[in-house]
Amino acid sequence: MLRWLNIFIFAGLLTLLHYGIYNGRIGERIEYFLSDQWFSLRGPAAPPEDILLVTLDEDSYQELDVPLSQAWPRALHAQLLESLKVAGARKVVFDIYFEDESADPQADKDLQQALTTLPTVITANETNFLAQKGGTTLLMPELFEPYAGQVALGSFPEDYGTVRRFKTNRTAQGAMHMPTIAEAAAGVVRGKDRVPGDRDLISFYGPAGTINNLPFFEALDHDIAAELAHDKIVFVGLAFTMGVGAEKKDSFNTPFPKITRSSGSEESKRTFGVEIHATSAANLLDQNWISRASLDEELWGLSLTCFLLSLAFFLLRPQWGVLLLIGAIFGWAKFSYGQFLEGFFIPGLTLSTVVLPLAFLTSTLYFYYVTYRKQRQTQKAFAFYLSPTMAKEVGRNPEALHLGGRTLHCSALFTDIIEFTNVSETMSADEVSDMLNAYFTDVMDVVFQNDGTLLKFIGDSIFAIWGAPIEREDHAERAVHSAIKIREAVATFNADGRFPPLDTRIGVHTGPMVVGNLGSVKRFDYTAIGDSVNLASRIEGLNNYFGTEFLFSGDTKKELTSDLRSCKIGDVAVKGKTKAVEIFTILPYSVSASESENWKAALGAFREKDWERASSYFSSLEMTGSYFEVAARYYLKHVHVLKEQDLPPKWKGELLFATK
């Protein structure tokens, strides 16, 4: 529950972060940058066929002998209108502000007359000299307004130095119902026809010079005009082709700020206003501008996407999270670009390049923080069972703490102090506690040094296993080696003289057992259960009958890679087992070869039911006080009993232990 709460909090915070960035200037600039990149990726498109630019360019200034510092003669504009009328132009749009009277009154009259000969649009000038008072002023071309077909607004909204959107706001007094140049040229009426909103983008056809254009001086030629301007909407305005015009007031940055020269090099070039007006008008005519959803719709959609993806990052492992991140970015980019080509702008660069990578990074850090905590919890839990090195290794798998077990092939070891009650009854409780703590410490050091797992203390006994929770192929070897070292550690413990001497019996068996966290949901222990565990405990108890300190099963013996001076003690049939179990011990170096051979011969005679020979060997071993004295005495008792019985043919010398 706490994990889910943390995940929802993180996802919510990341969503709020995206909301704040996207709704601010940084997010706005990032998304505009995205639209610019989609234009660059798309490249130039085919220009509109029904639009023509007549440009006041350098050649026209030179050919018509007009100084660059002088306003364009109005007589030439009148001549142009006459040429375009003859050519059959559909409409003429002037991106030129005709201010007051000129020095040539006759030219003014000629232009007034020419404006009436065909549909025309002239420009009103918006000035911000009252900006300090919070507004703009509209300057109307009063001398020519009665003669022109329409007067239109000629400014653009610039977003961070670049023209991208249509003009939709009317801030100047008297401009509320006035069309823009593009609207007037296309013949659309805002409020009646479908027009772009204030967030929609102009669909630029390419860099400066993409739209078909004709120098002003050539347009005065009736033949050329007739060929190029027939049934076209003609835009007239300033448009230099060389760098000299780049600093002019009527040039702007667009999403296509560069043009490619014939040499292959790229050069920055601003686009003049007349071409932007023409582009906007073409968009209106063809209804193919780039639409955008409202800000609220974008925020809701992107916020929901951000929240869901953030949740996914926190729920997935980092290796899957990075695939989701890459897939989300590439999927969004493909979808956004595809929609852009269809005329709809899908934002998301802020989300994809800022917030989602941050969400992935945060989720990765959170994952490793939680993983580290789980590892520490696991390591702490297993520190009671394992050596510090093994505890760290187990800590890398926190799933080990989950309730439940699994069947593993392991080796179990049980120890027990012989006659512990007799030893402790003369000692105080504190002395017994100190003795056991010292004894357990020495024994467990051996277990941990051999990468064993302490499962529990049972009174004065120890239960340990090898092969879990870290699986090892040499678990039997480690268990037997640990038993040998425990005997040596107990000998050192006794030699210290701090406490009464203790004798320890050890039993080891190898086989399948259920290992894991077993118990109830509220309380459980890491332990091992099963027939193999029970048999290991029974084998430890058999030491009492054979006078040995360490016994291990034949199943353990099979997995040893070295002999270790092992010696078979016999075959036993314990309660609950239908099959006899071989048991072995490790002989001390004090046992001679002849003594060992006599024991093997005695066992052989016993299995073969050669009672006389078996009695002879066992009696000899008992009377000479050999290492096998107690075991020989035990076998002699069985010889006397068994030789009087009719044993089944399948009997192979096993001894029956009917009680636990």
PDB file of C-alpha atoms in Angstrom, residues 54-253:
ATOM      1  CA  VAL A  54       5.163  41.078 -57.455  1.00  0.00           C
ATOM      2  CA  THR A  55       8.280  42.098 -55.601  1.00  0.00           C
ATOM      3  CA  LEU A  56       9.947  45.436 -55.117  1.00  0.00           C
ATOM      4  CA  ASP A  57      13.407  43.878 -55.334  1.00  0.00           C
ATOM      5  CA  GLU A  58      16.904  45.157 -56.098  1.00  0.00           C
ATOM      6  CA  ASP A  59      16.549  44.622 -59.854  1.00  0.00           C
ATOM      7  CA  SER A  60      13.342  46.627 -59.983  1.00  0.00           C
ATOM      8  CA  TYR A  61      14.920  49.500 -58.073  1.00  0.00           C
ATOM      9  CA  GLN A  62      17.789  49.450 -60.528  1.00  0.00           C
ATOM     10  CA  GLU A  63      15.802  48.935 -63.747  1.00  0.00           C
ATOM     11  CA  LEU A  64      13.270  51.631 -62.884  1.00  0.00           C
ATOM     12  CA  ASP A  65      15.946  53.948 -61.528  1.00  0.00           C
ATOM     13  CA  VAL A  66      14.414  54.297 -58.076  1.00  0.00           C
ATOM     14  CA  PRO A  67      16.829  55.160 -55.260  1.00  0.00           C
ATOM     15  CA  LEU A  68      16.791  52.625 -52.394  1.00  0.00           C
ATOM     16  CA  SER A  69      16.277  55.446 -49.924  1.00  0.00           C
ATOM     17  CA  GLN A  70      13.173  56.770 -51.721  1.00  0.00           C
ATOM     18  CA  ALA A  71       9.564  55.659 -51.396  1.00  0.00           C
ATOM     19  CA  TRP A  72       8.306  53.773 -54.387  1.00  0.00           C
ATOM     20  CA  PRO A  73       6.696  56.176 -56.909  1.00  0.00           C
ATOM     21  CA  ARG A  74       2.912  55.892 -56.851  1.00  0.00           C
ATOM     22  CA  ALA A  75       2.821  56.407 -60.601  1.00  0.00           C
ATOM     23  CA  LEU A  76       4.533  53.032 -60.966  1.00  0.00           C
ATOM     24  CA  HIS A  77       1.886  51.427 -58.734  1.00  0.00           C
ATOM     25  CA  ALA A  78      -0.802  52.892 -61.020  1.00  0.00           C
ATOM     26  CA  GLN A  79       1.010  51.466 -64.046  1.00  0.00           C
ATOM     27  CA  LEU A  80       1.249  48.073 -62.338  1.00  0.00           C
ATOM     28  CA  LEU A  81      -2.498  48.035 -61.654  1.00  0.00           C
ATOM     29  CA  GLU A  82      -3.150  48.846 -65.293  1.00  0.00           C
ATOM     30  CA  SER A  83      -0.878  45.972 -66.404  1.00  0.00           C
ATOM     31  CA  LEU A  84      -2.500  43.526 -63.988  1.00  0.00           C
ATOM     32  CA  LYS A  85      -5.983  44.623 -65.089  1.00  0.00           C
ATOM     33  CA  VAL A  86      -5.083  43.859 -68.673  1.00  0.00           C
ATOM     34  CA  ALA A  87      -3.543  40.522 -67.584  1.00  0.00           C
ATOM     35  CA  GLY A  88      -6.800  39.533 -65.855  1.00  0.00           C
ATOM     36  CA  ALA A  89      -5.559  39.342 -62.282  1.00  0.00           C
ATOM     37  CA  ARG A  90      -8.203  38.192 -59.834  1.00  0.00           C
ATOM     38  CA  LYS A  91      -7.220  40.543 -57.017  1.00  0.00           C
ATOM     39  CA  VAL A  92      -4.293  42.790 -56.134  1.00  0.00           C
ATOM     40  CA  VAL A  93      -3.113  43.048 -52.538  1.00  0.00           C
ATOM     41  CA  PHE A  94      -0.686  45.797 -51.527  1.00  0.00           C
ATOM     42  CA  ASP A  95       1.515  45.070 -48.515  1.00  0.00           C
ATOM     43  CA  ILE A  96       2.370  48.763 -48.676  1.00  0.00           C
ATOM     44  CA  TYR A  97       1.099  51.591 -46.509  1.00  0.00           C
ATOM     45  CA  PHE A  98       0.154  54.609 -48.618  1.00  0.00           C
ATOM     46  CA  GLU A  99       0.640  57.441 -46.138  1.00  0.00           C
ATOM     47  CA  ASP A 100      -0.709  60.945 -46.818  1.00  0.00           C
ATOM     48  CA  GLU A 101      -0.148  62.772 -50.076  1.00  0.00           C
ATOM     49  CA  SER A 102       3.018  62.325 -52.096  1.00  0.00           C
ATOM     50  CA  ALA A 103       5.099  65.013 -53.787  1.00  0.00           C
ATOM     51  CA  ASP A 104       3.304  64.184 -57.044  1.00  0.00           C
ATOM     52  CA  PRO A 105      -0.444  64.966 -56.704  1.00  0.00           C
ATOM     53  CA  GLN A 106      -1.122  63.649 -60.196  1.00  0.00           C
ATOM     54  CA  ALA A 107       0.424  60.303 -59.322  1.00  0.00           C
ATOM     55  CA  ASP A 108      -1.843  60.128 -56.280  1.00  0.00           C
ATOM     56  CA  LYS A 109      -4.888  60.721 -58.493  1.00  0.00           C
ATOM     57  CA  ASP A 110      -3.704  58.105 -60.994  1.00  0.00           C
ATOM     58  CA  LEU A 111      -3.296  55.560 -58.182  1.00  0.00           C
ATOM     59  CA  GLN A 112      -6.724  56.410 -56.779  1.00  0.00           C
ATOM     60  CA  GLN A 113      -8.261  55.803 -60.174  1.00  0.00           C
ATOM     61  CA  ALA A 114      -6.281  52.602 -60.773  1.00  0.00           C
ATOM     62  CA  LEU A 115      -7.427  51.144 -57.430  1.00  0.00           C
ATOM     63  CA  THR A 116     -11.007  51.231 -58.674  1.00  0.00           C
ATOM     64  CA  THR A 117     -10.337  49.262 -61.846  1.00  0.00           C
ATOM     65  CA  LEU A 118     -10.101  45.811 -60.186  1.00  0.00           C
ATOM     66  CA  PRO A 119     -10.488  44.273 -56.724  1.00  0.00           C
ATOM     67  CA  THR A 120      -7.767  45.657 -54.497  1.00  0.00           C
ATOM     68  CA  VAL A 121      -6.638  45.480 -50.878  1.00  0.00           C
ATOM     69  CA  ILE A 122      -4.463  48.102 -49.232  1.00  0.00           C
ATOM     70  CA  THR A 123      -2.860  48.118 -45.811  1.00  0.00           C
ATOM     71  CA  ALA A 124      -3.659  50.041 -42.667  1.00  0.00           C
ATOM     72  CA  ASN A 125      -0.738  50.762 -40.409  1.00  0.00           C
ATOM     73  CA  GLU A 126      -0.777  49.690 -36.742  1.00  0.00           C
ATOM     74  CA  THR A 127       1.613  51.681 -34.606  1.00  0.00           C
ATOM     75  CA  ASN A 128       2.498  51.169 -30.966  1.00  0.00           C
ATOM     76  CA  PHE A 129       3.547  54.733 -30.161  1.00  0.00           C
ATOM     77  CA  LEU A 130       0.903  54.563 -27.446  1.00  0.00           C
ATOM     78  CA  ALA A 131       2.244  51.245 -26.155  1.00  0.00           C
ATOM     79  CA  GLN A 132       3.377  52.889 -22.966  1.00  0.00           C
ATOM     80  CA  LYS A 133      -0.301  53.544 -22.326  1.00  0.00           C
ATOM     81  CA  GLY A 134      -1.179  49.918 -22.999  1.00  0.00           C
ATOM     82  CA  GLY A 135      -2.541  50.069 -26.579  1.00  0.00           C
ATOM     83  CA  THR A 136      -1.893  50.525 -30.293  1.00  0.00           C
ATOM     84  CA  THR A 137      -3.149  53.061 -32.776  1.00  0.00           C
ATOM     85  CA  LEU A 138      -4.542  52.324 -36.217  1.00  0.00           C
ATOM     86  CA  LEU A 139      -3.418  54.655 -39.004  1.00  0.00           C
ATOM     87  CA  MET A 140      -5.732  54.445 -42.002  1.00  0.00           C
ATOM     88  CA  PRO A 141      -4.690  55.244 -45.575  1.00  0.00           C
ATOM     89  CA  GLU A 142      -7.370  57.940 -45.688  1.00  0.00           C
ATOM     90  CA  LEU A 143      -6.293  59.306 -49.087  1.00  0.00           C
ATOM     91  CA  PHE A 144      -6.881  55.958 -50.821  1.00  0.00           C
ATOM     92  CA  GLU A 145      -9.374  54.164 -48.564  1.00  0.00           C
ATOM     93  CA  PRO A 146     -12.464  55.293 -50.545  1.00  0.00           C
ATOM     94  CA  TYR A 147     -10.987  53.925 -53.796  1.00  0.00           C
ATOM     95  CA  ALA A 148      -9.656  50.546 -52.643  1.00  0.00           C
ATOM     96  CA  GLY A 149     -11.841  47.482 -52.401  1.00  0.00           C
ATOM     97  CA  GLN A 150     -10.741  46.755 -48.794  1.00  0.00           C
ATOM     98  CA  VAL A 151      -8.395  48.069 -46.149  1.00  0.00           C
ATOM     99  CA  ALA A 152      -6.735  45.326 -44.090  1.00  0.00           C
ATOM    100  CA  LEU A 153      -4.411  44.873 -41.143  1.00  0.00           C
ATOM    101  CA  GLY A 154      -0.856  44.034 -42.129  1.00  0.00           C
ATOM    102  CA  SER A 155       0.935  42.980 -38.924  1.00  0.00           C
ATOM    103  CA  PHE A 156       1.915  39.534 -37.610  1.00  0.00           C
ATOM    104  CA  PRO A 157       2.241  38.064 -34.133  1.00  0.00           C
ATOM    105  CA  GLU A 158       5.863  37.163 -33.449  1.00  0.00           C
ATOM    106  CA  ASP A 159       6.637  34.403 -30.961  1.00  0.00           C
ATOM    107  CA  TYR A 160      10.155  34.754 -29.614  1.00  0.00           C
ATOM    108  CA  GLY A 161      11.331  36.511 -32.757  1.00  0.00           C
ATOM    109  CA  THR A 162       9.651  34.214 -35.300  1.00  0.00           C
ATOM    110  CA  VAL A 163       6.362  34.476 -37.199  1.00  0.00           C
ATOM    111  CA  ARG A 164       4.434  31.224 -36.859  1.00  0.00           C
ATOM    112  CA  ARG A 165       0.770  32.136 -36.265  1.00  0.00           C
ATOM    113  CA  PHE A 166      -2.026  34.002 -37.916  1.00  0.00           C
ATOM    114  CA  LYS A 167      -3.087  37.404 -36.685  1.00  0.00           C
ATOM    115  CA  THR A 168      -6.313  36.943 -34.771  1.00  0.00           C
ATOM    116  CA  ASN A 169      -6.254  39.604 -32.070  1.00  0.00           C
ATOM    117  CA  ARG A 170      -7.493  43.112 -32.801  1.00  0.00           C
ATOM    118  CA  THR A 171      -5.912  45.475 -30.289  1.00  0.00           C
ATOM    119  CA  ALA A 172      -5.983  48.791 -32.118  1.00  0.00           C
ATOM    120  CA  GLN A 173      -9.011  51.017 -31.726  1.00  0.00           C
ATOM    121  CA  GLY A 174     -11.263  50.709 -34.770  1.00  0.00           C
ATOM    122  CA  ALA A 175      -9.691  47.418 -35.936  1.00  0.00           C
ATOM    123  CA  MET A 176     -12.146  45.046 -34.255  1.00  0.00           C
ATOM    124  CA  HIS A 177     -13.997  44.139 -37.445  1.00  0.00           C
ATOM    125  CA  MET A 178     -11.206  44.816 -39.911  1.00  0.00           C
ATOM    126  CA  PRO A 179      -9.822  41.793 -41.815  1.00  0.00           C
ATOM    127  CA  THR A 180      -6.189  40.907 -42.061  1.00  0.00           C
ATOM    128  CA  ILE A 181      -4.462  41.090 -45.433  1.00  0.00           C
ATOM    129  CA  ALA A 182      -4.695  37.282 -45.727  1.00  0.00           C
ATOM    130  CA  GLU A 183      -8.408  37.254 -44.894  1.00  0.00           C
ATOM    131  CA  ALA A 184      -9.138  40.053 -47.338  1.00  0.00           C
ATOM    132  CA  ALA A 185      -7.084  38.379 -50.056  1.00  0.00           C
ATOM    133  CA  ALA A 186      -8.829  35.030 -49.546  1.00  0.00           C
ATOM    134  CA  GLY A 187     -12.258  36.641 -49.242  1.00  0.00           C
ATOM    135  CA  VAL A 188     -13.085  35.043 -45.890  1.00  0.00           C
ATOM    136  CA  VAL A 189     -14.964  36.716 -43.057  1.00  0.00           C
ATOM    137  CA  ARG A 190     -14.029  35.988 -39.454  1.00  0.00           C
ATOM    138  CA  GLY A 191     -17.123  34.906 -37.545  1.00  0.00           C
ATOM    139  CA  LYS A 192     -18.771  33.593 -40.672  1.00  0.00           C
ATOM    140  CA  ASP A 193     -16.233  31.405 -42.438  1.00  0.00           C
ATOM    141  CA  ARG A 194     -13.863  28.840 -40.996  1.00  0.00           C
ATOM    142  CA  VAL A 195     -10.685  30.660 -40.043  1.00  0.00           C
ATOM    143  CA  PRO A 196      -7.636  29.785 -37.911  1.00  0.00           C
ATOM    144  CA  GLY A 197      -7.643  30.264 -34.152  1.00  0.00           C
ATOM    145  CA  ASP A 198      -5.039  32.199 -32.227  1.00  0.00           C
ATOM    146  CA  ARG A 199      -2.994  28.990 -31.608  1.00  0.00           C
ATOM    147  CA  ASP A 200      -3.117  27.630 -35.160  1.00  0.00           C
ATOM    148  CA  LEU A 201       0.075  27.705 -37.197  1.00  0.00           C
ATOM    149  CA  ILE A 202       0.752  29.051 -40.663  1.00  0.00           C
ATOM    150  CA  SER A 203       1.651  26.192 -43.007  1.00  0.00           C
ATOM    151  CA  PHE A 204       4.736  27.637 -44.667  1.00  0.00           C
ATOM    152  CA  TYR A 205       5.575  26.247 -48.071  1.00  0.00           C
ATOM    153  CA  GLY A 206       9.288  26.771 -47.687  1.00  0.00           C
ATOM    154  CA  PRO A 207      11.996  29.391 -47.113  1.00  0.00           C
ATOM    155  CA  ALA A 208      11.971  32.889 -48.569  1.00  0.00           C
ATOM    156  CA  GLY A 209      11.324  32.873 -52.324  1.00  0.00           C
ATOM    157  CA  THR A 210       9.297  29.658 -52.396  1.00  0.00           C
ATOM    158  CA  ILE A 211       6.083  31.286 -53.638  1.00  0.00           C
ATOM    159  CA  ASN A 212       6.100  32.198 -57.329  1.00  0.00           C
ATOM    160  CA  ASN A 213       7.282  35.753 -57.754  1.00  0.00           C
ATOM    161  CA  LEU A 214       7.784  38.333 -60.483  1.00  0.00           C
ATOM    162  CA  PRO A 215       9.997  41.424 -60.227  1.00  0.00           C
ATOM    163  CA  PHE A 216       8.004  44.647 -60.279  1.00  0.00           C
ATOM    164  CA  PHE A 217       9.657  45.961 -63.432  1.00  0.00           C
ATOM    165  CA  GLU A 218       8.774  42.788 -65.391  1.00  0.00           C
ATOM    166  CA  ALA A 219       5.173  42.915 -64.196  1.00  0.00           C
ATOM    167  CA  LEU A 220       4.838  46.275 -66.021  1.00  0.00           C
ATOM    168  CA  ASP A 221       5.258  44.323 -69.272  1.00  0.00           C
ATOM    169  CA  HIS A 222       1.727  43.452 -70.357  1.00  0.00           C
ATOM    170  CA  ASP A 223       2.793  40.252 -72.110  1.00  0.00           C
ATOM    171  CA  ILE A 224       4.690  38.905 -69.116  1.00  0.00           C
ATOM    172  CA  ALA A 225       1.922  39.921 -66.750  1.00  0.00           C
ATOM    173  CA  ALA A 226      -0.697  38.284 -68.964  1.00  0.00           C
ATOM    174  CA  GLU A 227       1.266  35.033 -68.932  1.00  0.00           C
ATOM    175  CA  LEU A 228       1.947  34.897 -65.176  1.00  0.00           C
ATOM    176  CA  ALA A 229      -0.779  36.930 -63.441  1.00  0.00           C
ATOM    177  CA  HIS A 230      -3.933  35.788 -65.182  1.00  0.00           C
ATOM    178  CA  ASP A 231      -6.618  34.753 -62.636  1.00  0.00           C
ATOM    179  CA  LYS A 232      -4.076  35.057 -59.822  1.00  0.00           C
ATOM    180  CA  ILE A 233      -4.243  36.862 -56.533  1.00  0.00           C
ATOM    181  CA  VAL A 234      -1.294  39.183 -56.803  1.00  0.00           C
ATOM    182  CA  PHE A 235       0.558  40.391 -53.696  1.00  0.00           C
ATOM    183  CA  VAL A 236       2.723  43.470 -54.069  1.00  0.00           C
ATOM    184  CA  GLY A 237       5.408  44.240 -51.553  1.00  0.00           C
ATOM    185  CA  LEU A 238       9.053  44.627 -50.682  1.00  0.00           C
ATOM    186  CA  ALA A 239      11.188  41.487 -51.115  1.00  0.00           C
ATOM    187  CA  PHE A 240      14.909  41.831 -51.534  1.00  0.00           C
ATOM    188  CA  THR A 241      16.764  38.728 -52.654  1.00  0.00           C
ATOM    189  CA  MET A 242      20.221  39.646 -51.352  1.00  0.00           C
ATOM    190  CA  GLY A 243      21.469  40.151 -47.832  1.00  0.00           C
ATOM    191  CA  VAL A 244      20.939  43.894 -48.067  1.00  0.00           C
ATOM    192  CA  GLY A 245      17.282  43.404 -47.285  1.00  0.00           C
ATOM    193  CA  ALA A 246      17.778  41.199 -44.251  1.00  0.00           C
ATOM    194  CA  GLU A 247      17.818  44.092 -41.871  1.00  0.00           C
ATOM    195  CA  LYS A 248      14.775  45.793 -43.355  1.00  0.00           C
ATOM    196  CA  LYS A 249      11.820  46.347 -41.114  1.00  0.00           C
ATOM    197  CA  ASP A 250       9.440  44.270 -43.210  1.00  0.00           C
ATOM    198  CA  SER A 251      11.441  40.993 -43.006  1.00  0.00           C
ATOM    199  CA  PHE A 252      10.856  38.268 -40.444  1.00  0.00           C
ATOM    200  CA  ASN A 253      12.159  34.944 -39.211  1.00  0.00           C
TER     201      ASN A 253
END
